[in-house]
Amino acid sequence: MKLYHSPTSPYVRKVMVLIAEAGIAGVELIPVAGNPVDPGSMPVDQNPLGKIPALVTDDGQAIYDSRVICRYLDSMAGAGLYPPAPRLWQTLTLEATADGILDAAILMVYEARVRPEDRQFEAWTEGQWAKIARSLDTLERRWMDHLEGPLDMGQVAVACALGYLDFRHSARAWRAAHPDLAAWEAEFSERPAMTATQPVG
Ligand SMILES: N[C@@H](CCC(=O)N[C@@H](CS)C(=O)NCC(=O)O)C(=O)O
């Protein structure tokens, strides 16, 4: 299998954590880079959206996005990170919440980095942060029991999202208003699969 990869992508990190937790071997990493304005070396033939992660399976099938890849690898390895229903619906909703945090966090990065400075729109950036802040409040208020339960992909996705906030938006200091989530993250981030995949760059 080939995985189009970047060490700073939190969506790729979700896949890498699953690979480590499930003990999957034989995934070749293909380093790529690009953004919405310049796809650069992004795998546009494998994923027309020009985004990573994208996985090419042993039989040559291209699979994306991170949620589909994680589900595919989990099913292939029998890892059980997507539990049976009814817990499955919570796991998927938690993963969607984490991915939504990432979508907003990455749009903020692109706004600052890719859009010319004289065309940046602060209210739009703050609107993205408001989505993240509401999601963090919801995690703190409603999801701690699930986060503290048996390991699943919802937890992995939340941990990768929080790691990305530390990596790119540390000035927003998400921990201050979310002490329970911060305590959970401190413990979860010590898992070998998390330490091995910390973003660099
Ligand atoms: N929903 C996608 C999002 C993937 C995504 O946005 N990846 C970023 C890298 S962190 C990317 O490829 N950006 C390039 C672009 O948007 O053109 C997933 O879960 O895989």
GROMACS .gro file of C-alpha atoms and ligand atoms in nm:
model
  221
    1MET     CA    1   0.000   0.000   0.000
    2LYS     CA    2   0.109   0.358  -0.061
    3LEU     CA    3   0.007   0.647   0.161
    4TYR     CA    4   0.047   1.005   0.035
    5HIS     CA    5   0.185   1.175   0.342
    6SER     CA    6   0.303   1.492   0.510
    7PRO     CA    7   0.443   1.500   0.866
    8THR     CA    8   0.243   1.817   0.943
    9SER     CA    9  -0.099   1.698   0.824
   10PRO     CA   10  -0.328   1.612   1.116
   11TYR     CA   11  -0.553   1.407   0.886
   12VAL     CA   12  -0.251   1.199   0.782
   13ARG     CA   13  -0.165   1.172   1.151
   14LYS     CA   14  -0.502   1.006   1.221
   15VAL     CA   15  -0.412   0.736   0.968
   16MET     CA   16  -0.057   0.698   1.105
   17VAL     CA   17  -0.189   0.659   1.462
   18LEU     CA   18  -0.432   0.392   1.346
   19ILE     CA   19  -0.152   0.212   1.158
   20ALA     CA   20   0.061   0.213   1.475
   21GLU     CA   21  -0.221   0.114   1.711
   22ALA     CA   22  -0.333  -0.168   1.479
   23GLY     CA   23   0.025  -0.287   1.407
   24ILE     CA   24  -0.021  -0.263   1.029
   25ALA     CA   25   0.302  -0.321   0.833
   26GLY     CA   26   0.401  -0.258   0.473
   27VAL     CA   27   0.264   0.093   0.413
   28GLU     CA   28   0.500   0.296   0.194
   29LEU     CA   29   0.491   0.670   0.270
   30ILE     CA   30   0.506   0.907  -0.028
   31PRO     CA   31   0.594   1.261   0.086
   32VAL     CA   32   0.395   1.537  -0.090
   33ALA     CA   33   0.318   1.906  -0.040
   34GLY     CA   34   0.071   2.158  -0.176
   35ASN     CA   35  -0.217   2.387  -0.093
   36PRO     CA   36  -0.551   2.495  -0.250
   37VAL     CA   37  -0.379   2.760  -0.466
   38ASP     CA   38  -0.085   2.547  -0.574
   39PRO     CA   39  -0.141   2.169  -0.563
   40GLY     CA   40   0.237   2.118  -0.598
   41SER     CA   41   0.308   1.745  -0.563
   42MET     CA   42  -0.035   1.658  -0.420
   43PRO     CA   43  -0.173   1.328  -0.558
   44VAL     CA   44  -0.437   1.481  -0.788
   45ASP     CA   45  -0.455   1.166  -1.003
   46GLN     CA   46  -0.534   0.955  -0.696
   47ASN     CA   47  -0.758   1.216  -0.528
   48PRO     CA   48  -0.908   1.479  -0.760
   49LEU     CA   49  -0.961   1.703  -0.457
   50GLY     CA   50  -0.583   1.735  -0.435
   51LYS     CA   51  -0.581   1.654  -0.064
   52ILE     CA   52  -0.400   1.414   0.165
   53PRO     CA   53  -0.418   1.154   0.301
   54ALA     CA   54  -0.483   0.935  -0.002
   55LEU     CA   55  -0.414   0.561   0.008
   56VAL     CA   56  -0.348   0.332  -0.285
   57THR     CA   57  -0.430  -0.027  -0.190
   58ASP     CA   58  -0.232  -0.334  -0.296
   59ASP     CA   59  -0.477  -0.390  -0.580
   60GLY     CA   60  -0.428  -0.034  -0.707
   61GLN     CA   61  -0.749   0.121  -0.576
   62ALA     CA   62  -0.725   0.484  -0.454
   63ILE     CA   63  -0.908   0.556  -0.128
   64TYR     CA   64  -0.973   0.889   0.046
   65ASP     CA   65  -1.047   1.082   0.268
   66SER     CA   66  -0.899   1.016   0.615
   67ARG     CA   67  -1.227   0.877   0.751
   68VAL     CA   68  -1.262   0.629   0.466
   69ILE     CA   69  -0.894   0.528   0.487
   70CYS     CA   70  -0.918   0.475   0.864
   71ARG     CA   71  -1.232   0.268   0.827
   72TYR     CA   72  -1.070   0.065   0.549
   73LEU     CA   73  -0.748  -0.008   0.741
   74ASP     CA   74  -0.937  -0.081   1.062
   75SER     CA   75  -1.157  -0.331   0.882
   76MET     CA   76  -0.859  -0.486   0.700
   77ALA     CA   77  -0.664  -0.531   1.025
   78GLY     CA   78  -0.962  -0.620   1.244
   79ALA     CA   79  -0.839  -0.354   1.487
   80GLY     CA   80  -1.181  -0.271   1.634
   81LEU     CA   81  -1.126   0.105   1.648
   82TYR     CA   82  -1.476   0.141   1.502
   83PRO     CA   83  -1.685  -0.048   1.758
   84PRO     CA   84  -2.021  -0.209   1.683
   85ALA     CA   85  -2.340   0.002   1.699
   86PRO     CA   86  -2.476   0.171   1.901
   87ARG     CA   87  -2.134   0.299   2.021
   88LEU     CA   88  -2.031   0.329   1.654
   89TRP     CA   89  -2.263   0.628   1.603
   90GLN     CA   90  -2.093   0.812   1.889
   91THR     CA   91  -1.749   0.721   1.759
   92LEU     CA   92  -1.831   0.851   1.411
   93THR     CA   93  -1.990   1.169   1.548
   94LEU     CA   94  -1.685   1.231   1.764
   95GLU     CA   95  -1.456   1.176   1.466
   96ALA     CA   96  -1.669   1.415   1.258
   97THR     CA   97  -1.644   1.676   1.534
   98ALA     CA   98  -1.265   1.641   1.546
   99ASP     CA   99  -1.239   1.659   1.167
  100GLY     CA  100  -1.460   1.970   1.172
  101ILE     CA  101  -1.221   2.131   1.421
  102LEU     CA  102  -0.940   2.048   1.182
  103ASP     CA  103  -1.126   2.183   0.878
  104ALA     CA  104  -1.173   2.518   1.056
  105ALA     CA  105  -0.817   2.522   1.194
  106ILE     CA  106  -0.666   2.455   0.852
  107LEU     CA  107  -0.880   2.718   0.681
  108MET     CA  108  -0.743   2.967   0.936
  109VAL     CA  109  -0.388   2.862   0.845
  110TYR     CA  110  -0.456   2.893   0.471
  111GLU     CA  111  -0.622   3.232   0.522
  112ALA     CA  112  -0.308   3.365   0.693
  113ARG     CA  113  -0.055   3.186   0.476
  114VAL     CA  114  -0.200   3.154   0.127
  115ARG     CA  115  -0.434   3.452   0.088
  116PRO     CA  116  -0.265   3.786   0.011
  117GLU     CA  117  -0.252   4.000   0.326
  118ASP     CA  118  -0.464   4.285   0.187
  119ARG     CA  119  -0.747   4.040   0.112
  120GLN     CA  120  -0.758   3.860   0.447
  121PHE     CA  121  -1.090   3.879   0.630
  122GLU     CA  122  -1.063   3.880   1.008
  123ALA     CA  123  -1.434   3.818   1.078
  124TRP     CA  124  -1.416   3.504   0.866
  125THR     CA  125  -1.108   3.382   1.055
  126GLU     CA  126  -1.280   3.450   1.388
  127GLY     CA  127  -1.588   3.267   1.259
  128GLN     CA  128  -1.369   2.962   1.203
  129TRP     CA  129  -1.229   2.991   1.553
  130ALA     CA  130  -1.586   3.018   1.692
  131LYS     CA  131  -1.662   2.678   1.536
  132ILE     CA  132  -1.357   2.534   1.711
  133ALA     CA  133  -1.439   2.699   2.045
  134ARG     CA  134  -1.797   2.567   2.039
  135SER     CA  135  -1.673   2.219   1.954
  136LEU     CA  136  -1.418   2.225   2.239
  137ASP     CA  137  -1.694   2.336   2.480
  138THR     CA  138  -1.910   2.047   2.361
  139LEU     CA  139  -1.626   1.796   2.404
  140GLU     CA  140  -1.566   1.922   2.758
  141ARG     CA  141  -1.937   1.920   2.848
  142ARG     CA  142  -2.071   1.609   2.678
  143TRP     CA  143  -1.798   1.377   2.558
  144MET     CA  144  -1.564   1.310   2.849
  145ASP     CA  145  -1.723   0.973   2.934
  146HIS     CA  146  -1.676   0.853   2.578
  147LEU     CA  147  -1.321   0.990   2.561
  148GLU     CA  148  -1.234   0.800   2.878
  149GLY     CA  149  -1.382   0.473   2.743
  150PRO     CA  150  -1.219   0.198   2.533
  151LEU     CA  151  -0.984   0.319   2.259
  152ASP     CA  152  -1.158   0.411   1.934
  153MET     CA  153  -1.110   0.629   1.629
  154GLY     CA  154  -1.316   0.913   1.776
  155GLN     CA  155  -1.059   0.952   2.052
  156VAL     CA  156  -0.767   0.930   1.807
  157ALA     CA  157  -0.925   1.202   1.590
  158VAL     CA  158  -0.984   1.433   1.889
  159ALA     CA  159  -0.625   1.384   2.007
  160CYS     CA  160  -0.493   1.466   1.657
  161ALA     CA  161  -0.715   1.777   1.642
  162LEU     CA  162  -0.593   1.901   1.981
  163GLY     CA  163  -0.235   1.831   1.875
  164TYR     CA  164  -0.289   2.043   1.566
  165LEU     CA  165  -0.429   2.331   1.774
  166ASP     CA  166  -0.107   2.318   1.979
  167PHE     CA  167   0.102   2.302   1.661
  168ARG     CA  168  -0.059   2.588   1.464
  169HIS     CA  169  -0.282   2.785   1.704
  170SER     CA  170  -0.101   2.768   2.039
  171ALA     CA  171  -0.168   3.140   2.101
  172ARG     CA  172  -0.539   3.060   2.135
  173ALA     CA  173  -0.454   2.859   2.453
  174TRP     CA  174  -0.741   2.608   2.421
  175ARG     CA  175  -0.656   2.441   2.754
  176ALA     CA  176  -0.749   2.742   2.970
  177ALA     CA  177  -1.126   2.692   2.943
  178HIS     CA  178  -1.120   2.312   2.900
  179PRO     CA  179  -0.947   2.155   3.202
  180ASP     CA  180  -1.102   1.807   3.171
  181LEU     CA  181  -1.018   1.784   2.803
  182ALA     CA  182  -0.666   1.910   2.876
  183ALA     CA  183  -0.615   1.640   3.142
  184TRP     CA  184  -0.742   1.372   2.903
  185GLU     CA  185  -0.515   1.501   2.623
  186ALA     CA  186  -0.209   1.503   2.852
  187GLU     CA  187  -0.254   1.132   2.918
  188PHE     CA  188  -0.361   1.028   2.568
  189SER     CA  189  -0.072   1.212   2.401
  190GLU     CA  190   0.173   0.983   2.585
  191ARG     CA  191   0.063   0.681   2.386
  192PRO     CA  192   0.357   0.562   2.170
  193ALA     CA  193   0.143   0.601   1.856
  194MET     CA  194   0.091   0.969   1.943
  195THR     CA  195   0.451   1.051   2.039
  196ALA     CA  196   0.577   0.881   1.720
  197THR     CA  197   0.352   1.096   1.500
  198GLN     CA  198   0.394   1.442   1.654
  199PRO     CA  199   0.389   1.708   1.382
  200VAL     CA  200   0.725   1.852   1.283
  201GLY     CA  201   0.809   2.134   1.047
  202LIG     N1  202  -1.157   1.574   0.470
  202LIG     C1  203  -1.020   1.549   0.434
  202LIG     C2  204  -0.936   1.674   0.459
  202LIG     C3  205  -0.792   1.654   0.413
  202LIG     C4  206  -0.716   1.786   0.404
  202LIG     O1  207  -0.773   1.897   0.400
  202LIG     N2  208  -0.583   1.774   0.401
  202LIG     C5  209  -0.499   1.891   0.382
  202LIG     C6  210  -0.362   1.869   0.443
  202LIG     S1  211  -0.367   1.882   0.617
  202LIG     C7  212  -0.478   1.911   0.233
  202LIG     O2  213  -0.455   1.814   0.164
  202LIG     N3  214  -0.485   2.036   0.185
  202LIG     C8  215  -0.463   2.069   0.047
  202LIG     C9  216  -0.580   2.142  -0.012
  202LIG     O3  217  -0.680   2.168   0.058
  202LIG     O4  218  -0.571   2.174  -0.129
  202LIG    C10  219  -0.966   1.427   0.512
  202LIG     O5  220  -1.024   1.396   0.617
  202LIG     O6  221  -0.875   1.359   0.464
   0.00000   0.00000   0.00000
